[in-house]
Amino acid sequence: MKRLQRLRSNIHLRNLCAQTEFNSSQLIQPLFIVEGLSQDEDIKGLKGTRRLKRESALKQIELDLEAGVRQFILFNVPQTKASESFNHNFSSQTILEIKKRFGDSLQLWIDTCLCSLTTHGHCCVFHDNGTRNHESTLKEIALTALSYAQAGADGISPSDMMDGRVSAIRKILDEKNFENTPIMSYSTKFSSQFYGPFRNAADSSPKFGDRTQYQIDVRNPRDAMNASLRCAEEGADLLMVKPAMTSLDLIQPISTLTGLGVGAYQVSGEYASLVLLAEAGLVSFEKALLETWHVLKRGGAQYIITYGARLAKELGVKNP
Ligand code: PBG
C-alpha cells in the first residue's frame, strides 16, 4: 500500500527527504539606528530588535557577527527632517563607522527611502499644491543612495515604490564609479497593515493620508508582477516581495518571469504576530519562526529579511 507517512517515521528519514535547505547567510538582519537617543528603546512587538544609538548598534553588530549573521539591512533614522534637500550626515557617519570597524566581515545593505527623512513621513517629495513631485523625488532618492554608497554601503535597497527609482539610482552609481554596488529592490511591495510596528520604529508614519497611491493593492497580482518586472528592466540585481507570507504566491512566478533572485521580507507585523502568539502561550516562538522561514524557502525565496536572523544559530540554521 502506498504510504506517504513511511518516509516521515523518524528524524533521519525526514532529514534524508528534506527538499528545502538554507543557510544563515540567506537571512538578513534589520538594524534601526536612531539619531539623538539618550538610550536604546524597545519596539512594541519586535522582541529582540530595538531602536539603537550608534554606539549600541556597533556592539549589537559585534554580537550578531559572533552568532553568524553576515547580512544586515540598515534603517537610518535621523533626527532632523526636511521636505527636500535632505541632510545625510548622520546616515553617512553611521555607515562609515560600521564599515571601518567591521570591514568585509559583513554585507551592509541600506534601506533607501525618504520616509524617515521627510517631515510628513511619506516616501516622496511634494509640490506646493500637495501633488507628488516625481522628478524631485527621484533626484532626492538617487542622491540619498549615492551618499550611502560613498560612505561605504555594500548595497542599496530602495523601498519607496516610485517608478523609475532603480534606473535613477543605477545611473548615478555608475556615473560616480559605484558600478559594483548592487541594488536589492523592494520590487513588489504591497500597501499593508503589517508594517505597523516598523513605522513606529522608523518614525515613518505618514502624517496625512496613506501609501495606497504608490504601494501595490493586494488584490492585484498583475500589478505585482509588473512592478518587479519594471525593477528588473531598470537594472535591479535582486528583487523582493513584501510582506512575505501574503506574497507567497508571487515569489516563484516573479523569479521565472525576470530570471532574478527574489527575496521575501518578513515584515514587522508578521514577526510581531508570532511574538504575540507566543506571549499568549499559543505557539512556540522559535518553532513557529523556523516554520515560516522553511515555508518562504519552499515558496522559492532566495533570501529572507527577518527580525529573527540573529536567532538563526540558536534555531539550528547552518552557516554556509
Ligand atoms: C520604508 C520601509 C517600510 C518598511 C521597510 N521599508 C515601511 C513602509 O513602507 O511603510 C516596512 C518594514 C516592516 O514592516 O518590517 N518605506
XYZ file of C-alpha atoms and ligand atoms in Angstrom:
336
model
C 0.000 0.000 0.000
C 1.201 3.484 -0.780
C 2.067 5.208 2.462
C 3.443 8.723 2.303
C 3.925 8.619 6.049
C 6.548 5.891 5.840
C 9.303 8.362 4.997
C 8.339 10.580 7.919
C 8.714 7.956 10.604
C 11.991 9.143 12.106
C 14.220 12.210 12.074
C 16.865 10.550 9.876
C 14.336 9.745 7.196
C 12.830 13.208 7.473
C 16.253 14.797 7.049
C 17.093 12.486 4.165
C 13.983 13.623 2.363
C 14.139 17.352 3.190
C 13.577 19.319 -0.004
C 14.455 22.796 1.169
C 17.673 23.864 2.793
C 19.108 27.236 3.549
C 21.994 28.778 5.400
C 22.365 31.709 7.748
C 23.861 33.907 5.015
C 20.473 33.902 3.303
C 18.907 35.663 6.273
C 19.212 39.429 6.549
C 19.007 41.194 9.916
C 17.411 44.665 10.050
C 19.012 47.318 12.276
C 17.421 50.601 13.345
C 19.971 53.247 14.202
C 18.407 56.387 15.567
C 19.948 59.809 15.953
C 19.624 61.680 19.234
C 18.528 58.816 21.504
C 19.657 59.083 25.106
C 19.104 55.360 25.489
C 18.090 52.406 23.320
C 14.359 51.788 23.028
C 12.236 48.677 22.700
C 9.944 48.409 19.695
C 6.484 47.162 20.513
C 6.034 43.682 19.044
C 9.602 43.244 17.800
C 11.204 41.299 20.615
C 14.992 41.312 20.154
C 15.117 44.304 17.773
C 15.466 47.741 19.323
C 15.945 51.339 18.273
C 19.655 51.763 18.878
C 22.104 54.560 19.496
C 25.069 54.348 17.163
C 27.434 53.027 19.853
C 24.941 50.344 20.881
C 24.493 49.341 17.259
C 28.216 48.704 16.910
C 28.072 46.426 19.964
C 24.985 44.682 18.620
C 26.672 44.015 15.277
C 29.649 42.529 17.068
C 27.339 40.101 18.903
C 25.473 39.325 15.700
C 28.694 38.542 13.849
C 29.639 36.145 16.651
C 26.245 34.498 16.193
C 26.974 34.016 12.482
C 24.905 36.857 10.985
C 26.594 38.198 7.827
C 23.870 40.220 6.169
C 22.366 43.383 7.618
C 19.901 45.925 6.334
C 20.272 49.292 7.963
C 17.436 51.725 8.620
C 18.851 55.130 9.377
C 16.557 57.328 11.425
C 17.919 60.882 11.510
C 16.517 63.367 13.968
C 16.117 66.364 11.701
C 13.511 66.025 8.983
C 13.031 68.140 5.863
C 10.708 68.313 2.887
C 13.588 68.124 0.381
C 17.371 68.714 0.132
C 17.949 66.145 2.848
C 20.958 66.091 5.100
C 22.670 62.697 5.051
C 25.382 63.331 7.647
C 24.014 61.064 10.349
C 23.496 58.135 7.981
C 26.845 58.570 6.254
C 28.679 58.729 9.548
C 26.916 55.592 10.761
C 27.764 53.630 7.621
C 31.365 54.840 7.736
C 31.772 53.736 11.335
C 30.239 50.306 10.746
C 32.419 49.636 7.719
C 35.531 50.998 9.415
C 35.013 48.711 12.367
C 33.799 45.544 10.631
C 35.032 45.888 7.039
C 34.311 42.940 4.797
C 33.124 40.627 7.557
C 29.582 41.755 6.795
C 27.399 42.801 3.892
C 25.680 46.083 4.722
C 22.553 46.913 2.726
C 20.965 50.284 3.306
C 17.225 50.767 3.112
C 16.881 53.745 0.800
C 13.676 55.679 1.180
C 12.687 59.230 2.014
C 10.009 58.374 4.600
C 12.359 58.532 7.606
C 13.805 61.813 6.300
C 10.677 63.783 5.474
C 8.662 65.967 7.853
C 5.434 64.378 6.566
C 6.542 60.718 6.655
C 5.765 59.980 3.009
C 8.313 58.282 0.715
C 8.374 61.234 -1.709
C 8.672 64.965 -2.224
C 5.523 67.024 -2.825
C 4.752 70.068 -4.968
C 3.374 73.070 -3.069
C -0.124 72.132 -4.235
C 0.164 68.748 -2.466
C 0.650 66.519 -5.525
C 3.624 64.161 -5.681
C 6.712 65.704 -7.293
C 8.034 62.718 -9.143
C 11.090 64.372 -10.626
C 12.376 65.795 -7.336
C 11.583 62.532 -5.576
C 13.780 60.553 -7.967
C 16.525 63.142 -7.709
C 16.494 63.005 -3.902
C 16.361 59.204 -3.805
C 19.323 58.974 -6.179
C 21.343 61.492 -4.141
C 20.481 59.612 -0.958
C 21.655 56.327 -2.487
C 24.854 57.965 -3.694
C 25.625 59.334 -0.239
C 25.225 55.827 1.209
C 27.479 54.301 -1.435
C 30.102 56.987 -0.848
C 30.030 56.232 2.864
C 30.792 52.571 2.122
C 27.427 50.811 1.781
C 27.743 47.341 0.273
C 24.335 47.508 -1.349
C 21.415 49.848 -1.912
C 17.880 48.777 -1.183
C 15.226 51.174 -2.478
C 11.889 50.685 -0.702
C 9.781 53.615 -1.865
C 7.990 52.058 -4.891
C 8.405 55.173 -7.069
C 8.507 54.391 -10.794
C 11.984 54.929 -12.200
C 13.932 54.926 -8.953
C 16.051 51.884 -9.775
C 17.173 53.480 -13.085
C 17.879 56.760 -11.323
C 19.965 55.036 -8.650
C 21.793 52.789 -11.130
C 22.619 55.806 -13.287
C 24.101 57.914 -10.523
C 26.029 54.972 -9.041
C 27.522 54.097 -12.422
C 28.440 57.715 -13.128
C 30.256 58.002 -9.807
C 32.193 54.741 -10.156
C 29.999 52.545 -7.988
C 29.309 50.110 -10.840
C 29.838 47.201 -8.469
C 27.359 48.300 -5.832
C 24.310 46.027 -6.131
C 20.685 47.113 -5.931
C 18.334 44.876 -3.977
C 14.998 46.392 -4.815
C 11.809 46.168 -2.786
C 10.204 45.451 -6.114
C 6.797 44.055 -5.195
C 5.702 45.917 -2.120
C 2.067 45.910 -1.145
C 0.225 48.563 0.769
C -0.186 46.693 4.039
C -1.338 46.798 7.625
C 1.605 44.614 8.532
C 4.117 47.496 8.563
C 2.631 48.888 11.792
C 5.420 48.125 14.303
C 8.074 49.285 11.823
C 6.591 52.705 11.299
C 6.867 53.455 15.000
C 10.456 52.244 14.939
C 11.492 54.301 11.913
C 9.484 57.478 12.613
C 7.922 56.952 9.219
C 4.166 57.018 9.692
C 2.604 59.334 7.120
C 1.239 62.436 8.877
C -1.686 62.510 6.421
C -3.247 60.013 4.027
C -1.616 56.638 3.409
C 0.680 54.952 0.870
C -2.013 53.465 -1.375
C -1.043 55.792 -4.216
C 2.389 54.258 -4.580
C 2.301 50.825 -2.928
C 0.537 47.913 -4.619
C -3.085 46.968 -3.991
C -3.184 43.414 -2.534
C -5.942 42.475 -4.950
C -3.653 42.847 -7.969
C -1.279 40.044 -8.905
C -0.677 41.509 -12.380
C 0.376 44.793 -10.895
C 2.653 42.860 -8.523
C 4.362 41.086 -11.428
C 4.727 44.289 -13.425
C 6.296 46.143 -10.510
C 9.054 43.556 -10.194
C 9.492 43.314 -13.951
C 9.947 47.085 -14.071
C 12.665 46.934 -11.406
C 14.400 44.109 -13.279
C 14.321 46.106 -16.508
C 15.641 49.183 -14.726
C 18.673 47.233 -13.568
C 17.899 45.768 -10.130
C 20.191 42.878 -9.201
C 17.868 41.280 -6.670
C 14.126 41.556 -6.234
C 11.862 41.227 -3.212
C 8.281 40.619 -2.207
C 6.834 42.232 0.886
C 5.067 41.292 3.156
C 6.430 37.772 2.856
C 3.588 35.410 3.758
C 0.931 37.400 1.953
C 3.050 37.363 -1.245
C 3.918 33.680 -1.229
C 2.069 33.019 -4.490
C 4.258 35.536 -6.332
C 7.826 34.588 -5.471
C 8.315 31.793 -7.983
C 6.394 33.482 -10.816
C 8.436 36.688 -10.429
C 11.662 34.752 -10.428
C 10.639 32.826 -13.555
C 9.489 35.996 -15.308
C 12.621 38.021 -14.586
C 15.324 35.402 -14.191
C 16.391 37.129 -10.962
C 16.598 36.020 -7.351
C 13.565 37.083 -5.345
C 13.749 37.518 -1.589
C 10.956 37.832 0.943
C 10.701 40.459 3.667
C 9.079 39.004 6.752
C 7.827 42.397 7.872
C 7.389 43.782 11.345
C 3.702 42.875 11.672
C 4.315 39.299 10.567
C 7.133 38.891 13.041
C 5.159 40.609 15.804
C 2.229 38.265 15.235
C 4.483 35.355 16.182
C 5.808 37.250 19.204
C 2.283 37.972 20.397
C 1.031 34.431 19.771
C 3.929 33.134 21.827
C 3.274 35.660 24.596
C -0.287 34.390 24.730
C 1.071 30.875 25.165
C -0.372 29.722 21.850
C 2.779 28.803 19.889
C 6.453 28.166 20.460
C 8.016 31.330 19.061
C 11.223 29.657 17.881
C 9.491 26.751 16.171
C 6.921 29.000 14.541
C 9.633 31.331 13.261
C 11.653 28.499 11.775
C 8.496 27.131 10.194
C 7.857 30.427 8.390
C 11.441 30.508 7.062
C 11.124 26.998 5.672
C 7.847 27.936 4.023
C 9.388 31.015 2.406
C 12.294 28.936 1.095
C 9.823 26.336 -0.139
C 7.999 29.147 -1.921
C 11.216 29.996 -3.767
C 12.666 32.859 -1.715
C 16.353 33.328 -2.436
C 16.834 35.249 0.814
C 14.714 36.339 3.764
C 14.812 39.642 5.604
C 13.719 38.836 9.139
C 13.968 40.418 12.563
C 14.899 36.939 13.781
C 18.065 36.491 11.700
C 20.189 36.796 14.832
C 18.371 33.776 16.308
C 19.229 31.530 13.364
C 22.184 29.828 15.027
C 20.099 29.057 18.116
C 17.446 27.586 15.856
C 19.964 25.293 14.212
C 20.238 27.056 10.849
C 23.595 26.161 9.374
C 26.374 28.537 8.403
C 27.417 28.214 4.745
C 10.219 52.271 4.104
C 10.013 50.891 4.590
C 8.905 50.325 5.260
C 9.274 49.018 5.591
C 10.552 48.819 5.100
N 10.977 49.967 4.466
C 7.636 50.925 5.694
C 6.612 51.322 4.720
O 6.749 51.201 3.523
O 5.607 51.840 5.198
C 8.434 48.058 6.368
C 9.207 47.001 7.082
C 8.485 46.290 8.170
O 7.293 46.488 8.439
O 9.141 45.466 8.815
N 9.418 52.723 3.113
